[in-house]
Amino acid sequence: MTDAAEPMIRAVDLRKSFVSKQGTVEAVKGISVEVRRGESFGFLGPNGAGKSSTMRMVAAVSPITSGELRILGMDPAKDGPGIRARIGVCPQEDTLDTELNVADNLYVYGRYFGLPRADVRTRVEELLEFVQLTEKAKAKVEDLSGGMKRRLTIARSLINRPDMLLLDEPTTGLDPQARHVVWDRLFRLKQQGVTIVLTTHYMDEAEQLCDRLVVMDKGLIVAEGSPLELIRAWSTREVAELRFGVGEHEALAAKVADLAERVEVLPDRLLLYTSDGEETLAKVHERGLAPAVSLVRRSTLEDVFLRLTGRTLVD
Amino acid sequence: MATTDTATGTTPSSAPRSPLAGAVRMADYWATVYRRTWKGSVISSFVTPLLYIVAMGVFLGGFIQDDPAKLEGATSYLAFVAPGMLAAQAMTVVFGEVTYPVMSMIKWQRTFYGMIASPLNIADVVLAHLGFVLFRVGTVCAVFTLVMAPFGVFESWWGVLLSFPVQLLIGLAFAAPLYAITAAMRSESGFSLIFRLGMIPLFLFSGAFFPISNLGPVMEWLARLTPLWHGVDLTRMLVLGTVDWSTAAIHVVYLVTCAVVGYLLAVRTLEKRLID
């Protein structure tokens, strides 16, 4: 067993490259992270940042290229099955068996972990209730909505009462309502003290669920901290967003540059980083500028990412 | 609901100690799959082979009166073709089980990825799947043998009993290498070639329907290289009670080699493909 001081994940200068006919692609270029027991930890970054490659190494299904990796104190190269016995994995793409019904999918999966039949049956009932699929127990998987399939996959990843739950892009492809149901379930797990590690390219997901996160870009960690710490360190309290006519933003940026700590020019709007958005907005109007649309909001992790990389998260 | 505590009376999850122990954990999976899908395979598995035997063995075979020496010791064409059909059927079941279903597990439904995210390894999953294929071969061949028994085509009861594990061995000798081939395929378009240029010629020309000596020296030599001929010859000598033990031993070694090499290749190919 792991002693309490041992982190759930410890990665030191972890790297991953893939060799193909086109050459070698370095997906993870040396990252160091530590995830502690009971923590909700996130990897935030755009597609191609190396999040999924990292996740697959942590899940002990993809060998590391170099560096050091310990999961629950164990070496995935030596003790992959032992690690996988004690973690839960919710992959980005569903890998449910559509020939089996909802309850069977959970039951057979529980058996892979060497759990006795009676224990698995009880567990299946508990989990169906937890993910609100009790009524669908006998339904075919192919008849489920995307959100239900996701919840079923989450239930499946909990079948072995894992010490740590890994979720790769848990709500990608779901409609807003289905996302909120998934978030609600994950939040409950978090409150129960389950260690959760997730990847996401949604800043709102990271803000809702993560105690601590790393921002990844192009295979590297560019910042680390709690959502609030990151926003404090890399952005201002508020943001005034101004939308002018198409193509006018670049030219207008110079006219408002002195009104904010920092101005970002996006193709469709200007972002003015400031401690008091309303006041800044008033000054913009005083200068005789009339944006078609304007709004004031709090800074988010999206702003942090923009500041760190010069790009938006979802493009 | 407690999600993480290992409550009293619950066995903690663990890694399997061997591929066999891992494969046993998948027994409930394959049992559930079979419960959901057996109806779809009843006709092809149990009825079609009997239609063949009635058409070829009884009605066509009625025209064939030949010296038992030329029929490898069989007293009638029906007695000659029945063991050939049995072995060929063992092979046919395998081709159905280890092509599209395997492709589905690794490419379409991707259930293989889900399985190896658990403590199971690829070797465990392949072994379990081969175990299920053996179950399918076993049930089909058992039913076939039981139905043929009243026709009086079996000369040796112990030979018939021994022919049952031989059918399982024929199944493995095909299933394991074919698993490796499917594991390496990127799309299903190759399957039609495997069926038309692999399974059907094997089915027709491996001595199931006529003695391979009829093929002429070159073709006969080729036929002797095919795993199905080894299976057919072994099955036939057992049920007709004409066993030559040294030849039988060669057949067994040949088929076991196919099975073992095929299994190792299948596991290796999948490890390359699924673990990157």
XYZ file of C-alpha atoms in Angstrom:
591
model
C 0.000 0.000 0.000
C 0.993 3.586 -0.547
C 1.916 5.622 2.495
C 0.014 8.857 2.948
C 3.018 11.061 2.224
C 3.625 9.520 -1.196
C 2.017 11.690 -3.888
C -0.598 10.063 -6.147
C 1.365 11.188 -9.195
C 4.976 12.262 -9.258
C 6.471 13.171 -12.615
C 9.952 14.581 -13.046
C 11.059 15.866 -16.455
C 8.559 13.516 -18.073
C 8.845 13.231 -21.845
C 6.980 11.424 -24.579
C 7.840 11.213 -28.250
C 6.209 9.288 -31.029
C 8.228 7.950 -33.908
C 6.432 7.742 -37.232
C 7.372 7.712 -40.905
C 7.188 11.495 -40.913
C 9.780 11.703 -38.155
C 9.753 12.038 -34.402
C 7.055 14.085 -32.751
C 7.713 15.243 -29.210
C 4.291 15.429 -27.567
C 5.473 16.002 -23.995
C 8.733 17.894 -23.665
C 9.722 17.538 -20.033
C 7.053 18.244 -17.432
C 7.231 17.913 -13.662
C 4.060 17.628 -11.580
C 2.959 16.298 -8.240
C -0.625 15.411 -7.432
C -1.524 14.915 -3.788
C -4.133 12.654 -2.238
C -7.645 14.092 -2.256
C -6.773 16.828 -4.691
C -8.584 17.783 -7.895
C -5.874 18.449 -10.395
C -6.227 19.695 -13.944
C -4.208 19.827 -17.135
C -5.561 22.815 -19.049
C -4.493 23.462 -22.594
C -5.599 23.503 -26.222
C -5.776 20.420 -28.431
C -2.280 19.123 -29.143
C -0.775 20.527 -25.933
C 0.293 17.027 -24.805
C -2.471 16.547 -22.225
C -3.789 13.242 -23.529
C -0.293 11.817 -24.009
C 0.453 12.719 -20.396
C -2.805 11.165 -19.279
C -2.093 7.903 -21.107
C 1.303 7.651 -19.423
C -0.289 8.294 -16.032
C -2.928 5.647 -16.800
C -0.077 3.119 -17.295
C -1.095 2.301 -20.862
C 1.617 4.244 -22.658
C 5.314 3.838 -21.798
C 7.252 6.983 -20.969
C 10.079 8.055 -23.298
C 12.262 9.536 -20.558
C 12.118 11.164 -17.153
C 10.621 9.699 -14.046
C 7.031 8.763 -13.323
C 5.505 7.229 -10.202
C 1.810 6.522 -9.876
C 0.610 5.698 -6.346
C 4.286 5.192 -5.590
C 4.650 2.534 -8.293
C 6.604 2.499 -11.539
C 4.221 2.078 -14.510
C 6.942 0.325 -16.525
C 7.160 -2.429 -13.917
C 3.788 -2.499 -12.282
C 1.283 -1.325 -14.909
C -1.443 -3.842 -13.999
C -0.976 -3.095 -10.286
C -1.453 0.612 -10.940
C -4.394 0.086 -13.262
C -6.068 -2.076 -10.601
C -6.235 0.940 -8.296
C -7.096 3.799 -10.641
C -10.206 4.608 -12.661
C -9.913 5.804 -16.232
C -12.505 7.721 -18.209
C -11.056 8.004 -21.738
C -11.799 10.800 -24.171
C -13.586 8.466 -26.585
C -16.162 6.068 -25.205
C -15.039 2.445 -25.274
C -18.340 0.974 -24.099
C -19.541 -2.338 -25.500
C -22.632 -1.560 -27.559
C -23.603 -5.235 -27.737
C -24.212 -5.283 -23.988
C -26.772 -3.350 -21.994
C -25.928 -0.581 -19.529
C -25.730 -2.723 -16.383
C -23.776 -5.492 -18.155
C -21.154 -2.998 -19.267
C -20.472 -2.166 -15.638
C -20.713 -5.742 -14.404
C -18.234 -7.291 -16.841
C -15.814 -4.434 -16.275
C -15.877 -4.959 -12.532
C -14.921 -8.576 -13.091
C -11.736 -7.509 -14.935
C -10.526 -6.141 -11.602
C -10.796 -9.515 -9.927
C -13.751 -8.441 -7.789
C -16.176 -11.148 -6.625
C -19.482 -11.393 -8.509
C -21.686 -10.422 -5.558
C -19.578 -7.339 -4.777
C -19.715 -6.223 -8.388
C -23.504 -6.617 -8.529
C -23.982 -4.402 -5.461
C -21.515 -1.918 -6.847
C -23.297 -1.779 -10.223
C -26.550 -0.827 -8.504
C -24.870 1.865 -6.421
C -23.111 3.337 -9.414
C -26.160 3.318 -11.681
C -27.932 5.298 -9.002
C -24.993 7.640 -8.612
C -24.894 8.503 -12.324
C -28.716 8.549 -12.521
C -29.012 5.654 -14.955
C -30.955 3.175 -12.793
C -33.951 3.369 -15.139
C -31.675 2.657 -18.103
C -30.044 -0.436 -16.548
C -31.462 -2.755 -19.211
C -31.198 -0.269 -22.083
C -28.855 -0.803 -24.978
C -25.802 1.430 -24.914
C -26.409 2.623 -28.477
C -29.778 4.048 -27.426
C -28.197 6.333 -24.801
C -27.558 10.022 -25.398
C -23.994 11.316 -25.451
C -24.314 12.618 -21.897
C -25.662 9.290 -20.626
C -22.820 7.381 -22.294
C -20.358 9.713 -20.622
C -21.982 9.148 -17.234
C -21.904 5.400 -17.852
C -18.193 5.609 -18.667
C -17.627 7.569 -15.461
C -19.563 4.926 -13.522
C -17.432 2.235 -15.150
C -14.259 4.025 -14.098
C -15.484 3.956 -10.480
C -16.292 0.235 -10.384
C -13.099 -0.674 -8.504
C -13.395 2.151 -5.920
C -10.270 3.752 -7.395
C -7.724 5.663 -5.326
C -7.495 8.127 -8.192
C -9.850 8.949 -11.047
C -8.412 10.048 -14.405
C -10.719 11.899 -16.790
C -9.539 12.833 -20.272
C -11.697 15.678 -21.627
C -14.739 14.529 -19.630
C -17.296 16.822 -21.250
C -15.951 17.376 -24.757
C -18.750 16.952 -27.276
C -21.584 17.270 -24.744
C -24.307 19.893 -24.867
C -24.312 22.489 -22.042
C -27.019 20.779 -20.020
C -25.332 17.374 -20.179
C -22.046 19.005 -19.186
C -23.603 20.456 -16.046
C -24.961 17.035 -15.033
C -21.473 15.530 -15.457
C -19.890 18.393 -13.514
C -22.380 17.919 -10.709
C -21.458 14.220 -10.400
C -17.735 14.960 -10.509
C -18.163 17.649 -7.910
C -19.842 15.132 -5.599
C -16.915 12.754 -6.038
C -14.540 15.582 -5.243
C -16.476 16.308 -2.052
C -16.176 12.654 -1.074
C -12.436 13.099 -1.229
C -11.733 11.204 -4.456
C -8.466 12.278 -6.065
C -9.431 13.547 -9.499
C -7.081 14.290 -12.359
C -8.595 15.713 -15.497
C -7.582 17.233 -18.786
C -9.679 19.889 -20.405
C -9.570 22.674 -22.913
C -12.567 24.351 -21.289
C -11.506 27.031 -18.843
C -14.893 26.958 -17.097
C -14.500 23.230 -16.471
C -11.065 23.785 -14.958
C -12.370 26.634 -12.799
C -15.336 24.601 -11.556
C -13.533 21.380 -10.756
C -9.838 21.952 -10.137
C -8.195 22.850 -6.831
C -4.952 23.196 -8.694
C -3.950 23.015 -12.306
C -1.151 23.344 -14.773
C -1.512 25.228 -18.018
C 0.063 23.252 -20.859
C 1.095 24.490 -24.255
C 3.101 22.678 -26.945
C 4.180 19.891 -24.602
C 5.325 22.141 -21.767
C 3.873 23.478 -18.533
C 3.661 27.254 -18.801
C 2.042 27.997 -15.413
C 0.869 26.224 -12.287
C -1.426 27.134 -9.394
C -5.033 27.314 -8.212
C -7.453 28.949 -10.679
C -7.531 32.065 -8.495
C -3.763 32.215 -8.095
C -3.268 31.895 -11.821
C -5.752 34.664 -12.552
C -4.140 36.912 -9.959
C -0.670 36.242 -11.248
C -1.340 36.510 -14.950
C -4.360 38.738 -15.391
C -6.191 41.702 -13.929
C -9.343 41.613 -11.833
C -11.640 42.647 -14.652
C -11.778 42.750 -18.409
C -13.643 45.200 -20.627
C -14.515 43.652 -23.972
C -15.140 46.002 -26.881
C -16.475 44.994 -30.241
C -16.134 47.371 -33.159
C -16.623 46.925 -36.877
C -14.792 44.183 -38.691
C -11.138 45.088 -39.278
C -11.156 48.157 -37.015
C -9.779 46.513 -33.895
C -6.089 46.716 -34.699
C -6.228 50.474 -35.373
C -8.404 51.270 -32.352
C -6.183 49.369 -29.955
C -3.630 52.204 -30.015
C -6.308 54.738 -29.047
C -7.260 52.907 -25.852
C -3.873 51.422 -24.940
C -3.280 53.885 -22.087
C -6.653 53.129 -20.462
C -5.745 49.605 -19.407
C -2.809 47.677 -17.992
C -2.798 45.594 -21.124
C -4.769 45.363 -24.363
C -5.261 42.192 -26.391
C -6.460 42.371 -29.963
C -8.590 39.437 -31.091
C -10.043 39.206 -34.610
C -13.520 40.086 -33.329
C -12.899 42.240 -30.245
C -10.531 44.183 -28.024
C -9.821 43.036 -24.477
C -8.859 45.747 -22.008
C -7.284 44.338 -18.834
C -8.015 46.597 -15.887
C -8.910 46.576 -12.210
C -12.175 48.414 -12.770
C -13.911 47.555 -16.014
C -16.833 49.989 -15.722
C -14.516 52.910 -15.159
C -12.372 51.929 -18.143
C -15.452 51.557 -20.288
C -16.629 55.055 -19.278
C -13.266 56.482 -20.339
C -13.521 54.711 -23.690
C -16.873 56.415 -24.255
C -15.426 59.802 -23.113
C -12.963 59.535 -25.988
C -15.831 59.453 -28.397
C -15.421 55.775 -29.268
C -18.678 53.877 -29.656
C -18.172 50.082 -29.687
C -21.060 48.126 -31.210
C -21.007 45.794 -28.220
C -19.273 46.197 -24.899
C -19.233 44.235 -21.681
C -17.348 44.030 -18.435
C -16.485 40.690 -16.858
C -14.150 39.022 -14.394
C -10.873 37.590 -15.646
C -10.916 33.868 -16.355
C -8.360 31.158 -17.080
C -8.973 31.902 -20.748
C -7.322 35.285 -20.157
C -4.462 33.579 -18.348
C -3.940 31.309 -21.312
C -4.105 34.198 -23.763
C -1.537 36.090 -21.734
C 0.802 33.125 -21.506
C 0.612 31.900 -25.081
C -0.873 34.711 -27.142
C -3.568 32.308 -28.321
C -7.072 31.330 -27.273
C -7.834 27.901 -25.806
C -10.566 26.784 -28.183
C -9.872 27.593 -31.781
C -22.589 6.585 -1.474
C -19.081 5.769 -0.458
C -16.937 5.692 -3.532
C -13.410 5.283 -2.351
C -13.491 3.464 0.956
C -12.784 -0.210 0.682
C -15.780 -1.193 2.777
C -15.842 -4.282 4.950
C -16.228 -7.529 3.081
C -15.012 -6.189 -0.246
C -12.062 -7.796 -1.936
C -9.727 -5.091 -3.207
C -9.105 -5.039 -6.913
C -5.833 -6.560 -8.006
C -3.595 -7.378 -10.930
C -3.958 -10.889 -12.346
C -0.998 -13.192 -11.618
C -0.817 -14.734 -15.092
C -2.411 -14.339 -18.548
C -4.579 -17.344 -17.733
C -5.771 -15.759 -14.475
C -6.468 -12.564 -16.422
C -8.334 -14.465 -19.124
C -10.522 -16.175 -16.498
C -11.659 -12.714 -15.344
C -13.111 -12.200 -18.809
C -15.262 -15.333 -18.699
C -18.287 -13.324 -17.568
C -17.735 -10.878 -20.408
C -17.753 -13.574 -23.077
C -20.631 -15.409 -21.413
C -22.648 -12.184 -21.525
C -21.692 -11.537 -25.144
C -22.742 -15.082 -26.074
C -26.062 -14.761 -24.226
C -26.779 -11.635 -26.272
C -25.624 -12.921 -29.645
C -26.037 -16.720 -29.864
C -29.329 -16.544 -31.729
C -27.668 -14.851 -34.662
C -25.161 -17.677 -35.078
C -27.436 -20.704 -34.661
C -28.201 -21.274 -38.339
C -24.662 -20.807 -39.634
C -23.118 -22.779 -36.793
C -25.425 -25.728 -36.381
C -27.690 -26.033 -39.424
C -25.464 -25.143 -42.402
C -22.901 -27.913 -41.756
C -25.710 -30.452 -41.639
C -27.101 -29.197 -44.935
C -23.660 -29.750 -46.436
C -23.375 -33.242 -45.078
C -26.833 -34.194 -46.345
C -26.190 -32.757 -49.817
C -22.584 -33.854 -50.274
C -22.377 -36.929 -48.098
C -25.785 -38.517 -48.603
C -27.132 -37.363 -51.971
C -23.922 -36.720 -53.911
C -22.058 -39.460 -52.088
C -24.768 -41.920 -53.178
C -23.203 -41.850 -56.656
C -19.741 -42.651 -55.355
C -18.902 -46.293 -54.936
C -15.191 -46.729 -54.570
C -12.622 -48.978 -53.068
C -12.130 -48.139 -49.331
C -8.385 -48.088 -50.034
C -8.904 -45.092 -52.308
C -11.074 -43.358 -49.678
C -8.377 -43.524 -47.034
C -10.059 -46.485 -45.398
C -13.636 -45.163 -45.334
C -16.310 -47.701 -46.210
C -18.550 -45.081 -47.833
C -18.183 -41.569 -49.192
C -20.345 -40.324 -46.289
C -17.917 -41.900 -43.822
C -15.061 -40.267 -45.729
C -16.551 -36.774 -45.928
C -18.017 -36.568 -42.385
C -14.681 -36.165 -40.529
C -13.478 -33.834 -43.298
C -16.547 -31.661 -42.845
C -16.059 -31.708 -39.080
C -12.512 -30.348 -39.323
C -13.463 -27.846 -42.046
C -16.319 -26.626 -39.873
C -13.938 -26.052 -36.955
C -11.939 -23.778 -39.275
C -14.975 -21.952 -40.668
C -16.243 -20.989 -37.218
C -12.837 -19.464 -36.466
C -12.840 -17.295 -39.602
C -16.158 -15.827 -38.533
C -15.021 -15.127 -34.973
C -11.534 -13.746 -35.498
C -12.085 -11.297 -38.351
C -14.835 -8.676 -38.015
C -15.319 -9.073 -34.225
C -11.604 -8.462 -33.579
C -11.553 -5.466 -35.931
C -14.534 -4.099 -34.018
C -12.747 -4.440 -30.697
C -9.664 -2.568 -31.857
C -11.066 -0.108 -34.373
C -14.811 0.362 -34.461
C -16.044 0.007 -30.874
C -12.549 0.241 -29.389
C -13.577 -1.975 -26.487
C -10.032 -3.392 -26.473
C -8.794 -0.031 -25.179
C -11.302 -0.177 -22.337
C -10.204 -3.705 -21.438
C -6.511 -2.840 -21.230
C -7.230 0.257 -19.141
C -8.170 -2.273 -16.433
C -5.491 -4.457 -14.780
C -5.716 -6.836 -17.749
C -2.869 -7.016 -20.254
C -3.152 -7.584 -23.984
C -1.975 -11.189 -23.560
C -4.854 -11.820 -21.119
C -7.455 -10.307 -23.438
C -6.246 -12.285 -26.474
C -6.160 -15.505 -24.462
C -9.710 -14.935 -23.219
C -10.925 -14.237 -26.737
C -9.236 -17.403 -28.028
C -10.933 -19.231 -25.166
C -14.290 -17.965 -26.387
C -13.465 -19.032 -29.949
C -12.670 -22.498 -28.605
C -16.021 -22.550 -26.860
C -17.717 -21.754 -30.179
C -15.696 -24.396 -32.042
C -16.408 -26.897 -29.271
C -20.191 -26.444 -29.275
C -20.435 -26.523 -33.073
C -18.278 -29.642 -33.374
C -20.036 -31.416 -30.495
C -23.451 -30.883 -32.087
C -22.131 -31.970 -35.490
C -20.625 -35.141 -34.034
C -23.786 -36.025 -32.113
C -25.945 -35.610 -35.204
C -23.573 -37.706 -37.357
C -23.316 -40.565 -34.853
C -26.608 -42.319 -35.863
C -25.451 -42.441 -39.519
C -22.921 -45.101 -38.536
C -19.987 -43.246 -40.075
C -17.743 -43.452 -37.020
C -15.732 -46.649 -36.719
C -13.999 -45.990 -33.418
C -15.763 -44.550 -30.357
C -12.525 -43.614 -28.605
C -11.361 -42.064 -31.860
C -14.478 -39.905 -31.887
C -13.818 -38.840 -28.302
C -10.222 -37.983 -29.155
C -11.328 -36.092 -32.254
C -13.065 -33.538 -30.035
C -9.889 -32.020 -28.512
C -8.403 -32.251 -32.018
C -11.136 -29.925 -33.276
C -10.250 -27.478 -30.505
C -6.617 -27.709 -31.573
C -7.562 -27.053 -35.216
C -9.579 -24.064 -33.992
C -6.586 -22.659 -32.112
C -4.203 -23.364 -34.987
C -6.348 -21.081 -37.141
C -7.603 -18.602 -34.572
C -4.245 -17.513 -33.170
C -2.460 -16.712 -36.483
C -5.622 -15.153 -37.904
C -5.842 -12.985 -34.779
C -2.340 -11.733 -35.544
C -3.305 -10.965 -39.158
C -6.463 -9.091 -38.162
C -4.509 -7.190 -35.513
C -2.190 -5.881 -38.215
C -4.965 -4.867 -40.634
C -5.967 -1.211 -40.868
C -9.309 -1.736 -42.608
C -11.820 -4.487 -43.142
C -11.389 -4.506 -46.939
C -8.777 -7.274 -46.613
C -11.281 -9.640 -45.051
C -12.978 -10.456 -48.353
C -9.574 -11.558 -49.687
C -8.965 -13.627 -46.561
C -12.299 -15.364 -47.067
C -12.081 -15.835 -50.840
C -8.398 -16.616 -51.247
C -7.814 -18.138 -47.810
C -10.752 -19.850 -46.266
C -12.631 -21.097 -49.346
C -9.638 -22.720 -51.117
C -8.598 -24.291 -47.821
C -12.122 -25.541 -47.303
C -12.306 -27.082 -50.801
C -8.788 -28.411 -51.376
C -7.457 -29.627 -48.031
C -8.734 -33.141 -48.328
C -12.117 -32.642 -46.694
C -14.108 -33.647 -49.800
C -11.693 -35.868 -51.743
C -8.323 -37.523 -51.107
C -5.585 -35.017 -51.835
C -3.762 -37.671 -53.853
C -6.294 -36.765 -56.596
C -4.718 -33.302 -56.834
C -1.568 -34.430 -58.609
C 1.918 -34.342 -57.083
C 2.523 -30.567 -56.950
C -0.882 -29.591 -55.621
C -0.855 -32.513 -53.231
C 2.443 -31.327 -51.821
C 0.965 -27.841 -51.392
C -2.137 -29.223 -49.699
C 0.060 -31.078 -47.212
C 1.465 -27.739 -46.060
C -1.918 -26.341 -45.070
C -2.991 -26.586 -41.441
C -6.434 -27.753 -42.461
C -5.068 -30.847 -44.204
C -3.218 -31.793 -41.021
C -6.467 -31.312 -39.113
C -8.577 -33.256 -41.632
C -6.138 -36.161 -41.828
C -5.839 -36.372 -38.048
C -9.600 -36.236 -37.535
C -10.251 -38.818 -40.238
C -7.728 -41.359 -38.978
C -9.193 -41.021 -35.487
C -12.854 -41.511 -36.349
C -12.135 -44.242 -38.914
C -9.882 -46.065 -36.473
C -6.948 -46.035 -38.920
C -4.493 -44.152 -36.720
C -0.837 -44.051 -37.639
C 0.612 -42.645 -34.446
C 3.789 -41.142 -35.890
C 1.815 -39.272 -38.568
C -0.657 -38.209 -35.903
C 2.182 -36.839 -33.792
C 3.432 -34.742 -36.740
C -0.075 -33.350 -37.226
C -0.345 -32.402 -33.557
C 3.081 -30.759 -33.480
C 2.264 -28.794 -36.647
C -1.054 -27.542 -35.267
C 0.360 -26.716 -31.819
C 3.156 -24.737 -33.480
C 0.623 -22.703 -35.500
C -1.314 -21.976 -32.316
C 1.659 -20.952 -30.168
C 3.440 -18.875 -32.815
C 0.143 -17.269 -33.784
C -0.650 -16.322 -30.179
C 2.765 -14.772 -29.592
C 2.525 -12.860 -32.874
C -0.993 -11.654 -32.112
C 0.042 -10.310 -28.706
C 3.130 -8.638 -30.148
C 1.239 -7.049 -33.024
C -1.425 -5.678 -30.709
C 1.144 -4.344 -28.255
C 2.725 -2.394 -31.097
C -0.606 -1.122 -32.291
C -2.412 -0.283 -29.040
C 0.422 0.752 -26.723
C 2.293 3.703 -28.125
